[in-house]
Amino acid sequence: MNKSIYSIIIFVTASTLFISCEKTITITAPPYSGKVSIQSMLEPDSVPIVYFNRTVPYFDKKVSFADLVIRNASVIISNGTSIDVLLLDSVYDRIYCQYNYYYKGYAPVQLNKTYTLTITNGTDTYTATASTSNLSKARIDSTSFTPVFKDLYGEHEGVIIYFKDVLAQTDYYRYEMVRYVDTTTKRASEKIVSPCLGRDSVKVDEIGRSVYSDVGQNGLQLKIIIEPAYSHKPGTKGMVYIQTIDKNAFDFFDQLDKQKLAQFNPFVEPVFLRDGQFGSKAVGYFSAMVKSDPATYVYPE
Amino acid sequence: MKNILLLIILVSGLDATAQKITISGYVKDASSKEVLIGATVVNANTKTGTSTNQYGYFSLTVNTADTTELIVSYQGYVLQAKKIVAKENIQLDVLMESSTTSLLGEVVVRADRNDRNVQKAQMGVIDVPIKAIKNFPVLMGERDVMKIIQLLPGVQAGQEGTAGFYVRGGNLDQNLVQLDEATVYNPNHLFGLFSTFNVNSINHVQLIKGGFPAEYGGRLSSILNITMKEGNKNKYQTEGGIGLLSTNLTFQGPIQKSKSSFIVSARKSYINLLLKPATSKSTNYSFYDLNAKMNYELGRKDHLYFSFFKGNDNAGYTGASSLNYKTDFGNTTGTLRWNHLFGSKIFSNTSLIYNDYHLGLGTTQNNYYEVLYTGIKDLNAKTDFTFTPNNKHKIKAGLSYINHTLYPASVSSKVPSRGNQITVNKDSVAKRRSNEFAFYLNDEYDISKMLSLNYGVRVPVFTGDGTTYSGIEPRVTTKISLNATTSVKASWTLMNQFLHSVPNSTASLPTDIWLSSSNIIKPQKSSQIALGLFKNFADNGIEASAEAYYKTMDNQVLFKEGSQIVVSTNLDSILTFGKGKSYGIELFVKKNVGTLTGWISYTLSKITQQFPELNRGTEFPASFDRRHNFSLVGTYELSKRWTFSADFVFYTGRAFTLPAGRITVPVNGSLYDGTYYDFTSRNNARLRSYHRLDVSFSNKRTVKFWGKKYEREWVFGAYNLYSRLNPYFVYLTTNPDTKQPEAKQVSLLPFIPSVSFNFKF
């Protein structure tokens, strides 16, 4: 009996060294006065759209777009000769089953113009400029697929795009694929669960996670490999584009990319979103882009 | 150098002829002939004195006309008084009897009272007597040097489950830990619960956290000097212990009686065997360490020592997704030393030292993994001279050369859904070689009975990566005695550090990498000023002090934001540099006599950093900034056989970075979708406070076994008696049901009971 008790004591003592206890705790959140988030990408021949939301304290319960959108703001875009007053609009997102709110204009964006965005919300005013000049369309040369490639996010399959960079200026690029998904599709590693989608499929604009610059490769053919956001079967089709974006958008999305990596990977130092065009009062960007001509993409597997 | 020595000898000769002589020699334990380091030797006639050095040697100048009464004292030993009448220099060894084993079988005079803390022109120095360590509360049967160090004022324990300690706002890499002069990197076992130092093989421990004498350099914040025993020169002795998780054995004895001796001390864990039935193959822990030392007196003037240490840990843990790891790390050190006496006034030591450290770590957290290898090999040659021309001056000078070879490598990536994780092949890691030279000169000058000055300069030079750095490091400490039991001290030191361990602020395990200075990484520098009031009470039975310090640190190193290390990463390119500032007040009261002994320590401190590329360039708290640090340590002799010990620790939580706000980015259909953090400042949140109570009861007896007497001790203890779930780290996640963000806290060590059996014969 004594031997058994001794053995139990030893075992329990040794075992306690290897038990780590985990529990959910309440943290006193650091003080946060809140900011606004302004996100807008002008595309020639499309009407301007501006997402104008509030940021919330980290542990705040608000998560839906309806809670976050700032209504009754004055949103104006001007190009020096005309003014477009944007009004609050929405579109039903059939993946998240909620309305997505934004301010929408009427006059299509034109090439070779400089636009000024002015948002007034109560006593605060936010202003920035973006230009559709000096944005050259990329030309997609070819596409391909790889079942395995490694990037900072690990090992996964990839869509390969070869395209030509325009010589003699610094360009910034982003990938876009337009395709259809339904509830049999997985996004990242999880199946799309959408009570409002039913058996229908819905069009999605899949934007590549990373942004690219032509530094060191000016005028050359560039190759980028993008991890698809959605699963696919052999024969799944999509239209791919290369967006030529401006530096403000590049800087913003580059920070998001690094911060996302730091969120996933605990061995990466956290990334602070730096003040951008709007200073310390708002996060986000007001930018412009042009799209390449589309290329049809068919997943081989 | 020869000419300088000749000059010194001539000066000594002159001094002898001017009706003064020198009494020199060693202070030793009467039973084992172990030297006693830091013993006080005082001329009772003139009230002037000195203390023994790292080898137990002292040198004192007295008048030939007087009958000199020499008073020698050391904590835990009976005071010795010797009357000396001599006309010429004499050498004598003073043998001290332990106050627990006096010839009369009872204590005659307990020598636990000394006033070194008040009288010496030294501040920020704490001597930890081995006898105090032996009465300290045990953790699973192990008495530990590092556990005691962490309870001293100005010293903070590292994160539970990790190595190291922080001293006066300096990072973990700013502490130089030396075992018989060999540097020991990462000196811990078992999640930092034990140190690599086997108490049975240790003679003396000294922590210096400010007012650094010029003989020390290379680290900004502290020097922890650990000196091994030499081995009993009179008889063979065995002692050991069996605990719940490890066993240790020490064997020592004479090689040639009274002339040379050896000591071998080993420790091994058997946690694996105990856990095997109940855990997975990937959960294991084993460690061992081996200390060995040999010494030989070649004559009165020469003494040779050889010390060796090897320790290693191998551990693996597979648990919750928040904590998985595998690690193998260890140190090997070797020291060859030669002491030589030039007459009675000059003591020299020449050392050749080798150390080899490696850390291999693979850890997984949140489906990402990091693999790290860091290796350091040092070859060190140094020589030191101590010249005591008279009782007013003790002059030290020396030269040192270290060749460093570093092997840093690290990779981080997502856990692959198929295929293998990247591994680091340590044989193909690129080596970084560098050299450090240093020269120093220091004088301890007793200007008068009231005023003493300890001043010197150290000049380090570093070469590596095609770059050379050098510095001039002035060191000044002054003491003003207000009366026999009170003094005020002040110090100013400049330090340089050429090796850097770059910490990761978010990973929960030590993923620090060691790098040497280069054309990108400049040496760290510090400037520290300190002011203190020292007062003793009850005939030095109670020591008290209050010290304030202010320290600035330049060229501090951290990783840049958003940097993930891949195979091709040039580590230097992902570092960012800034400065740090630390200030605080340390209060310390220690009772040395009576049946109840112990101390209370409280530190109020603040540590900030500023990096142009982090936190938008504004100042932020260091991750190891803890405002309040309190410890209470006590030992109570219940009876002749029973002793009760306890320690209580409290400190406010360390800092970590918590996002203040949340930003939604509606890009639709993208991997960008989701929530982003709005960080307003770095290290803006605090873990909950840490507190813990440890207790132990020990029962000592001398018993007979097979006709032979041996001492045995049973120790019953408890770590974290009330099982406080102290925070280890906090991570953020999203509740899958409510989709709300939430914080989860991971704790490591709950209540842990222990029983151990120790013996000695």
PDB file of C-alpha atoms in Angstrom, chain B residues 121-125 168 208-213 452-455 474-480 488-494 527-532 534 547-551:
ATOM      1  CA  ALA B 121      33.592  50.534  -1.191  1.00  0.00           C
ATOM      2  CA  GLN B 122      31.425  48.236  -3.223  1.00  0.00           C
ATOM      3  CA  MET B 123      27.772  48.455  -4.069  1.00  0.00           C
ATOM      4  CA  GLY B 124      25.409  46.295  -5.993  1.00  0.00           C
ATOM      5  CA  VAL B 125      27.343  43.251  -4.778  1.00  0.00           C
ATOM      6  CA  ARG B 168      18.062  46.324 -13.073  1.00  0.00           C
ATOM      7  CA  ILE B 208      27.357  42.039  -9.020  1.00  0.00           C
ATOM      8  CA  LYS B 209      24.608  44.288 -10.382  1.00  0.00           C
ATOM      9  CA  GLY B 210      26.201  47.710 -10.247  1.00  0.00           C
ATOM     10  CA  GLY B 211      29.429  49.491  -9.397  1.00  0.00           C
ATOM     11  CA  PHE B 212      31.253  46.913 -11.527  1.00  0.00           C
ATOM     12  CA  PRO B 213      34.964  46.660 -10.767  1.00  0.00           C
ATOM     13  CA  SER B 452      37.015  54.860   0.362  1.00  0.00           C
ATOM     14  CA  LEU B 453      37.220  54.887  -3.384  1.00  0.00           C
ATOM     15  CA  ASN B 454      37.153  52.040  -5.867  1.00  0.00           C
ATOM     16  CA  TYR B 455      38.129  53.398  -9.269  1.00  0.00           C
ATOM     17  CA  PRO B 474      35.470  54.220 -16.423  1.00  0.00           C
ATOM     18  CA  ARG B 475      34.325  52.598 -13.167  1.00  0.00           C
ATOM     19  CA  VAL B 476      33.993  54.562  -9.941  1.00  0.00           C
ATOM     20  CA  THR B 477      32.480  53.648  -6.580  1.00  0.00           C
ATOM     21  CA  THR B 478      32.851  55.698  -3.454  1.00  0.00           C
ATOM     22  CA  LYS B 479      31.896  55.046   0.159  1.00  0.00           C
ATOM     23  CA  ILE B 480      31.470  57.558   2.964  1.00  0.00           C
ATOM     24  CA  VAL B 488      26.512  56.074   1.965  1.00  0.00           C
ATOM     25  CA  LYS B 489      27.804  54.847  -1.378  1.00  0.00           C
ATOM     26  CA  ALA B 490      27.643  56.067  -4.952  1.00  0.00           C
ATOM     27  CA  SER B 491      28.830  54.533  -8.205  1.00  0.00           C
ATOM     28  CA  TRP B 492      29.091  55.232 -11.910  1.00  0.00           C
ATOM     29  CA  THR B 493      29.984  52.651 -14.561  1.00  0.00           C
ATOM     30  CA  LEU B 494      30.117  52.462 -18.342  1.00  0.00           C
ATOM     31  CA  SER B 527      25.788  53.972 -18.288  1.00  0.00           C
ATOM     32  CA  GLN B 528      24.621  53.319 -14.747  1.00  0.00           C
ATOM     33  CA  ILE B 529      24.659  55.547 -11.689  1.00  0.00           C
ATOM     34  CA  ALA B 530      23.608  54.306  -8.287  1.00  0.00           C
ATOM     35  CA  LEU B 531      23.264  55.760  -4.820  1.00  0.00           C
ATOM     36  CA  GLY B 532      22.767  53.750  -1.663  1.00  0.00           C
ATOM     37  CA  PHE B 534      23.657  50.946   4.058  1.00  0.00           C
ATOM     38  CA  GLU B 547      19.697  51.669  -3.289  1.00  0.00           C
ATOM     39  CA  ALA B 548      18.497  53.778  -6.172  1.00  0.00           C
ATOM     40  CA  TYR B 549      19.790  53.395  -9.698  1.00  0.00           C
ATOM     41  CA  TYR B 550      19.410  54.935 -13.118  1.00  0.00           C
ATOM     42  CA  LYS B 551      20.645  53.147 -16.211  1.00  0.00           C
TER      43      LYS B 551
END
